[in-house]
């Protein structure tokens, strides 16, 4: 059975929807800015910037919606509504519609705000909706509620691979016959002093406070860590048969997924990237494709000194000399790292790249790492082959050793 | 200084509007929270918790079930003010 993508949605640091986000990405704009708050002075938070949403959810949602949902669920709903409408608001049996929307961290704002309430005002002031807001399955549950998705609502959690894992599971849910359509994606709203402090404490974040827009620089020799971003990405996955029967516009096919685990270290990737490379191999294998079909990779590449090159070496090892002809994009250079939302937003980018046959740029690379042996798209977009069927890989890896690769193709 | 029933109604309506999106004009004394305003039990508990803070009163859980209409809540809160 073939699974296709019939709808796309996002709210990201680059824009409040897919059109504005994609336009900004092609223009090579950064969504990373200095935070307009007192966290540095008040708490000593060492990193003063992040990729905050271009359009706040409260600008597009009703007041009761923003009060009942954690920001992570709000962002998921914004992206899901866009994706659903983009797919033509399909008529589908509720029991054949699934929801798989992940978050890497969950309702961290709700959890920590409620703890502040306990300390400042006492336990009696904790609001009754605190639990449904903080639980990490809240975004998928709200999506399920809104669209009456009764085939199942899931939220696989695998740190920064969560959004991609959700899409991979969406493919499996349709292939296994459980659903005709799955609303799949990821979301994250963790720009809060505690997660920033914690990521900074493990030396994972860039500390380039004097140059926020230049801080996320995957593959550049001076990269010094990732930049925290926030937002959500959602794709509408559908069996090709169902999509064709209703005359839906089809963006791309989701041909395969590979999911592996390093079992090496709780946070560090396995130095040889064996698990990452195997995820890409399995994704191609399950697609029935070969490395020669691949023309584009949207890399995980978060701008960390170690991680970027492990992935790049893996891509080179997998593709061999064909890597010279594969256009590599690291869109986190513009969006920052959306953690559980990353794999989903980057799937949206990968699908748009295939649809428009254009690979988005990687910004801030002034001096590429000399070890990089893949053709990196720098500064401005580059054209993918104008003719023929094209395949692209979207990689996502997460703390805990989670490796997910998705393979999309043109239609 | 204790608030009048009208002032309590106005303050309570603000909370209800914020929580539910109902038009403020709908929040009148005779309306039932569940039957007329379609407020579920979790939303009702949210409104009670917010009202306790706003009016600086204590509304024990066992009394909440007696607050059927908006008027019941206004009377209760007005009477419970110090």
XYZ file of C-alpha atoms in Angstrom:
493
model
C 0.000 0.000 0.000
C 1.241 3.481 -0.856
C 0.871 6.400 1.536
C 0.767 9.966 0.264
C 0.898 13.443 1.774
C -2.208 15.492 1.020
C -1.951 18.347 3.513
C 0.707 20.443 5.238
C 0.586 22.759 8.229
C 2.991 24.602 10.466
C 3.506 27.448 12.836
C 7.206 28.165 13.150
C 9.804 30.809 13.948
C 9.713 31.707 10.241
C 5.954 32.124 9.822
C 2.462 31.331 11.032
C 1.733 28.962 8.148
C 3.417 26.860 5.458
C 3.432 29.548 2.759
C 5.165 32.194 4.892
C 7.524 29.674 6.486
C 8.607 28.228 3.139
C 9.008 31.682 1.615
C 11.216 32.770 4.527
C 13.244 29.568 4.275
C 13.885 30.051 0.564
C 14.913 33.634 1.295
C 17.399 32.348 3.875
C 15.935 34.356 6.743
C 16.687 33.512 10.352
C 13.829 33.138 12.845
C 16.232 33.420 15.774
C 16.199 36.572 17.905
C 17.182 37.900 21.311
C 14.554 37.048 23.945
C 12.587 40.042 25.125
C 12.508 39.121 28.813
C 14.440 39.351 32.085
C 15.531 35.713 32.379
C 19.204 36.563 32.070
C 19.198 39.225 34.804
C 16.651 37.513 37.048
C 17.838 33.908 36.901
C 21.219 34.058 35.224
C 20.015 32.091 32.189
C 23.203 31.985 30.093
C 21.601 31.890 26.636
C 19.638 35.010 25.695
C 18.066 34.021 22.360
C 15.828 31.455 20.696
C 13.655 30.794 17.679
C 10.315 32.042 18.927
C 7.120 31.699 16.897
C 6.567 34.364 14.250
C 2.832 34.376 15.071
C 1.756 33.726 18.664
C -1.063 31.156 19.010
C -3.156 33.657 20.961
C -3.336 35.765 17.801
C -5.231 33.005 15.983
C -6.936 30.971 18.724
C -9.829 31.969 20.968
C -9.186 32.963 24.569
C -10.800 29.783 25.995
C -8.619 27.679 23.674
C -5.438 29.314 24.911
C -6.562 28.906 28.513
C -7.390 25.210 28.155
C -4.336 24.103 26.193
C -0.637 24.219 26.957
C 1.259 26.230 24.307
C 2.547 22.935 22.862
C -1.033 21.812 22.165
C -2.008 25.271 20.913
C 0.754 25.133 18.299
C -0.242 21.605 17.294
C -3.853 22.698 16.803
C -2.816 25.688 14.686
C -0.684 23.460 12.439
C -3.283 20.671 12.314
C -6.067 23.063 11.293
C -3.956 24.392 8.450
C -2.963 20.887 7.303
C -6.540 19.607 7.475
C -7.908 22.547 5.480
C -4.999 22.202 3.040
C -6.014 18.566 2.485
C -9.499 19.762 1.565
C -11.091 18.916 4.945
C -11.582 15.318 3.797
C -14.748 13.404 4.431
C -13.601 10.306 6.296
C -15.117 7.749 8.629
C -14.081 8.759 12.177
C -13.004 5.221 12.938
C -10.622 5.324 9.951
C -8.960 8.597 11.009
C -5.930 8.602 13.316
C -3.977 11.250 15.181
C -0.266 10.921 15.960
C 1.144 14.202 17.222
C 4.196 14.120 19.449
C 6.012 16.393 21.803
C 9.515 15.736 23.061
C 9.043 17.374 26.443
C 5.313 17.853 26.950
C 3.477 20.654 28.740
C 6.520 22.104 30.444
C 5.063 25.623 30.763
C 1.931 24.257 32.424
C 3.846 21.979 34.766
C 6.278 24.633 35.947
C 3.677 27.409 36.179
C 1.506 25.154 38.332
C 4.470 24.485 40.612
C 4.981 28.253 40.899
C 1.305 28.520 41.910
C 1.726 25.859 44.596
C 4.718 27.679 46.048
C 3.269 31.181 45.825
C -0.439 30.661 46.498
C -0.843 27.143 47.858
C -2.134 23.875 46.447
C -5.747 25.051 46.458
C -5.061 27.471 43.603
C -3.878 24.785 41.163
C -6.392 24.720 38.312
C -8.317 21.520 37.553
C -7.170 21.440 33.919
C -3.503 21.267 34.903
C -3.158 17.527 34.270
C -4.835 17.475 30.845
C -2.654 20.432 29.895
C 0.703 19.081 31.028
C 0.405 15.497 29.811
C 2.594 14.901 26.743
C -0.284 13.242 24.893
C -2.337 16.429 25.215
C -1.539 17.738 21.700
C -2.544 14.479 19.989
C -5.621 14.224 22.232
C -6.772 17.723 21.270
C -6.181 16.960 17.585
C -8.152 13.733 17.968
C -10.970 15.642 19.699
C -11.138 18.392 17.126
C -11.175 16.158 14.050
C -12.968 13.199 15.704
C -10.045 10.882 14.996
C -11.196 7.599 16.526
C -8.904 5.052 14.859
C -6.373 5.839 17.577
C -4.486 8.772 19.051
C -0.806 8.257 19.781
C 2.173 10.325 20.826
C 5.487 8.502 20.564
C 8.115 10.282 22.645
C 11.727 10.114 21.504
C 13.152 13.560 22.301
C 14.180 15.366 19.119
C 13.099 12.446 16.912
C 9.510 12.542 18.221
C 7.932 14.440 15.319
C 9.557 12.205 12.713
C 8.668 9.097 14.685
C 5.032 10.239 14.721
C 5.082 10.486 10.923
C 6.801 7.100 10.623
C 4.162 5.566 12.876
C 1.478 7.281 10.820
C 2.785 5.451 7.768
C 2.646 2.166 9.681
C -0.866 2.896 10.945
C -2.141 3.239 7.383
C -0.055 0.339 6.031
C -1.342 -1.952 8.751
C -4.909 -1.153 7.793
C -5.880 0.693 10.964
C -6.637 3.998 9.259
C -7.172 5.659 5.869
C -5.947 9.067 7.030
C -3.573 10.039 9.838
C -2.943 13.551 11.105
C 0.729 13.260 12.016
C 3.370 15.608 13.322
C 5.143 17.111 16.281
C 5.139 20.177 18.466
C 7.256 21.810 21.132
C 6.908 24.865 23.350
C 9.930 24.716 25.621
C 11.367 28.218 25.457
C 11.233 28.526 29.229
C 14.126 29.375 31.577
C 14.339 25.849 32.950
C 14.807 23.886 29.697
C 17.190 26.571 28.409
C 19.220 26.358 31.631
C 19.203 22.563 31.491
C 20.287 22.324 27.849
C 22.932 24.978 28.525
C 24.126 23.019 31.538
C 24.885 20.025 29.306
C 26.767 22.366 26.906
C 24.276 21.628 24.141
C 23.310 25.221 23.294
C 25.088 27.887 21.299
C 26.148 30.768 23.540
C 26.496 33.265 20.697
C 24.488 35.933 22.542
C 25.987 38.755 20.477
C 24.794 37.226 17.177
C 21.488 35.339 17.605
C 20.662 35.133 13.882
C 24.128 33.717 13.201
C 24.127 31.257 16.094
C 22.639 28.218 14.373
C 25.354 27.308 11.865
C 25.299 23.588 11.023
C 28.526 22.324 9.412
C 30.326 25.635 9.918
C 33.729 25.237 11.568
C 32.717 27.660 14.343
C 29.401 25.960 15.282
C 29.049 25.844 19.064
C 25.717 24.193 19.826
C 22.053 24.209 18.846
C 19.554 27.056 19.138
C 16.277 26.292 20.855
C 13.211 26.868 18.686
C 9.497 26.305 19.135
C 6.545 25.443 16.931
C 4.731 22.603 15.262
C 4.550 20.784 11.955
C 1.725 18.542 10.777
C 1.250 16.447 7.655
C -1.909 14.709 6.490
C -0.993 11.136 5.541
C -3.464 9.214 3.463
C -3.610 5.948 1.596
C -3.117 6.721 -2.076
C -6.315 4.861 -2.887
C -8.331 7.033 -0.479
C -6.713 10.231 -1.722
C -7.322 9.391 -5.382
C -10.905 8.317 -4.734
C -11.707 11.756 -3.366
C -9.645 13.586 -5.974
C -7.213 15.040 -3.451
C -4.159 17.079 -4.425
C -1.115 14.893 -3.667
C 2.127 16.611 -2.656
C 4.404 13.608 -2.323
C 4.578 9.963 -1.343
C 5.872 8.857 2.050
C 7.593 5.726 0.813
C 9.389 4.424 3.863
C 10.836 4.889 7.314
C 13.758 3.517 9.241
C 13.843 3.615 13.014
C 16.761 2.377 15.085
C 18.269 2.874 18.516
C 21.941 3.389 19.350
C 21.922 1.743 22.807
C 25.186 3.577 23.317
C 24.738 6.599 25.621
C 21.788 8.512 27.105
C 22.645 11.741 25.280
C 25.686 11.332 23.007
C 25.260 9.818 19.549
C 27.224 6.668 18.786
C 30.488 8.085 17.368
C 30.463 6.042 14.161
C 26.812 6.844 13.456
C 26.066 3.180 12.811
C 22.490 3.454 14.117
C 21.845 6.617 12.135
C 23.147 5.101 8.919
C 21.148 1.922 9.509
C 17.987 4.038 9.936
C 18.622 5.589 6.505
C 19.323 2.153 5.002
C 16.131 0.700 6.472
C 14.137 3.692 5.260
C 15.383 3.176 1.708
C 14.862 -0.572 1.938
C 11.261 -0.182 3.104
C 10.759 2.278 0.233
C 11.955 -0.167 -2.374
C 14.453 2.481 -3.470
C 18.211 2.612 -3.768
C 20.732 5.260 -2.831
C 20.889 6.311 -6.498
C 17.295 7.582 -6.249
C 18.131 10.064 -3.482
C 18.635 13.656 -4.613
C 18.107 15.597 -1.382
C 18.610 15.160 2.349
C 17.098 17.406 4.999
C 19.653 16.743 7.704
C 19.081 16.578 11.430
C 22.215 18.798 11.749
C 21.557 20.862 14.859
C 24.822 22.871 14.795
C 26.562 20.898 17.532
C 30.322 20.326 17.145
C 30.077 16.524 17.336
C 26.610 15.601 16.034
C 26.687 17.320 12.648
C 29.705 15.452 11.367
C 28.609 12.039 12.665
C 25.469 12.391 10.543
C 27.369 13.801 7.547
C 29.897 10.963 7.614
C 26.989 8.508 7.771
C 25.347 10.080 4.737
C 28.649 9.909 2.840
C 29.169 6.292 3.885
C 25.670 5.373 2.767
C 25.670 7.247 -0.537
C 29.323 6.910 -1.466
C 30.387 9.091 -4.400
C 26.693 9.731 -5.178
C 26.812 12.092 -2.151
C 28.560 14.573 -4.453
C 25.261 14.885 -6.352
C 22.924 14.989 -3.337
C 21.823 18.402 -2.130
C 22.079 18.610 1.643
C 20.026 21.192 3.572
C 20.137 22.000 7.283
C 17.059 24.131 7.841
C 17.660 24.389 11.587
C 20.132 27.094 10.584
C 17.027 29.271 10.087
C 14.400 27.827 12.449
C 16.514 26.747 15.384
C 15.823 23.313 16.828
C 12.140 22.612 17.499
C 12.965 19.424 19.464
C 9.798 17.285 19.183
C 8.530 19.582 16.423
C 11.735 19.414 14.380
C 11.198 16.190 12.440
C 7.681 17.286 11.550
C 8.586 20.792 10.355
C 11.503 19.329 8.410
C 9.159 16.786 6.816
C 7.076 19.749 5.664
C 10.266 21.279 4.217
C 11.228 17.982 2.555
C 7.800 17.625 0.962
C 7.886 21.248 -0.245
C 11.392 20.681 -1.629
C 10.138 17.736 -3.705
C 6.938 19.494 -4.754
C 8.801 22.578 -5.957
C 12.011 20.694 -6.903
C 13.977 23.190 -4.856
C 16.319 22.501 -1.949
C 16.178 25.174 0.771
C 19.395 26.844 1.898
C 21.604 26.378 4.936
C 22.527 29.800 6.281
C 25.453 30.992 8.416
C 28.017 28.643 6.895
C 30.988 30.928 6.339
C 33.578 28.175 6.454
C 32.310 24.619 5.962
C 33.796 21.875 8.089
C 36.650 20.490 5.957
C 35.448 16.964 6.676
C 32.058 17.556 5.024
C 31.737 15.400 1.912
C 28.176 16.069 0.819
C 27.026 18.898 -1.472
C 25.739 21.478 1.025
C 23.144 24.015 -0.149
C 24.451 27.314 1.196
C 22.807 30.742 1.441
C 20.431 30.445 -1.507
C 18.111 27.655 -2.691
C 19.230 25.279 -5.417
C 17.214 23.418 -8.009
C 16.679 19.673 -7.779
C 16.540 17.745 -11.101
C 13.655 19.119 -13.173
C 12.725 15.737 -14.638
C 12.084 12.273 -13.301
C 11.052 10.771 -9.979
C 12.981 12.145 -7.036
C 13.510 10.791 -3.535
C 14.527 12.728 -0.433
C 15.472 11.685 3.086
C 14.557 13.551 6.261
C 16.710 12.588 9.254
C 15.845 13.118 12.921
C 17.797 11.917 15.926
C 17.053 12.284 19.619
C 18.686 12.128 23.038
C 18.329 8.545 24.150
C 19.812 7.228 20.911
C 16.659 7.427 18.764
C 17.273 7.512 15.011
C 14.485 8.087 12.493
C 14.817 8.483 8.733
C 11.846 9.138 6.461
C 11.868 8.778 2.677
C 9.572 10.913 0.550
C 9.266 10.863 -3.248
C 7.749 13.083 -5.913
C 4.439 12.066 -7.467
C -14.882 46.372 51.479
C -17.402 43.773 50.351
C -18.588 43.839 46.767
C -22.255 44.167 45.835
C -24.125 41.349 44.082
C -23.885 43.291 40.823
C -20.138 43.664 41.176
C -19.764 39.962 41.951
C -21.901 39.076 38.925
C -19.737 41.266 36.735
C -16.515 39.708 38.058
C -17.891 36.171 37.776
C -19.062 36.833 34.218
C -15.519 37.882 33.284
C -14.190 34.528 34.501
C -16.922 32.564 32.722
C -16.380 34.438 29.454
C -12.640 33.832 29.644
C -13.084 30.136 30.291
C -15.862 29.339 27.856
C -16.008 32.038 25.200
C -19.707 32.576 25.991
C -20.992 36.093 25.325
C -20.966 38.144 28.556
C -24.640 39.035 28.052
C -25.479 35.322 28.408
C -24.168 35.176 31.959
C -27.271 36.196 33.925
C -28.489 35.222 37.364
C -31.115 32.657 36.331
C -28.796 30.675 34.015
C -27.783 27.154 35.011
C -24.046 26.519 34.620
C -24.520 23.041 33.168
C -27.900 23.185 31.406
C -27.826 26.711 29.983
C -24.140 27.582 29.723
C -22.922 24.059 28.848
C -20.126 24.160 31.421
C -18.647 20.749 32.266
C -17.470 19.754 35.734
C -13.782 20.490 35.076
C -14.620 23.942 33.742
C -16.881 24.513 36.736
C -14.032 23.612 39.087
C -11.777 25.968 37.150
C -14.293 28.799 37.491
C -14.642 28.094 41.218
C -10.867 28.099 41.740
C -10.488 31.369 39.846
C -13.442 32.915 41.707
C -11.931 31.949 45.069
C -8.812 33.856 44.132
C -10.573 36.828 42.565
C -13.033 37.393 45.425
C -10.779 36.139 48.201
C -13.347 33.628 49.419
C -13.276 29.918 50.143
C -15.795 27.686 48.372
C -15.493 24.145 49.814
C -15.920 21.279 47.319
C -19.073 20.084 49.103
C -20.718 23.470 48.487
C -19.932 23.578 44.768
C -22.694 21.093 43.920
C -25.235 23.553 45.342
C -24.160 26.275 42.937
C -26.570 25.363 40.164
C -27.238 28.791 38.701
C -25.124 31.881 38.261
C -27.377 33.502 40.879
C -26.537 30.732 43.378
C -22.842 31.461 42.918
C -23.301 35.230 43.172
C -25.306 34.879 46.409
C -22.763 32.440 47.849
C -19.750 34.595 47.014
C -21.415 37.812 48.195
C -22.273 36.153 51.514
C -18.859 34.556 51.922
C -16.936 37.808 51.577
C -15.295 38.892 54.786
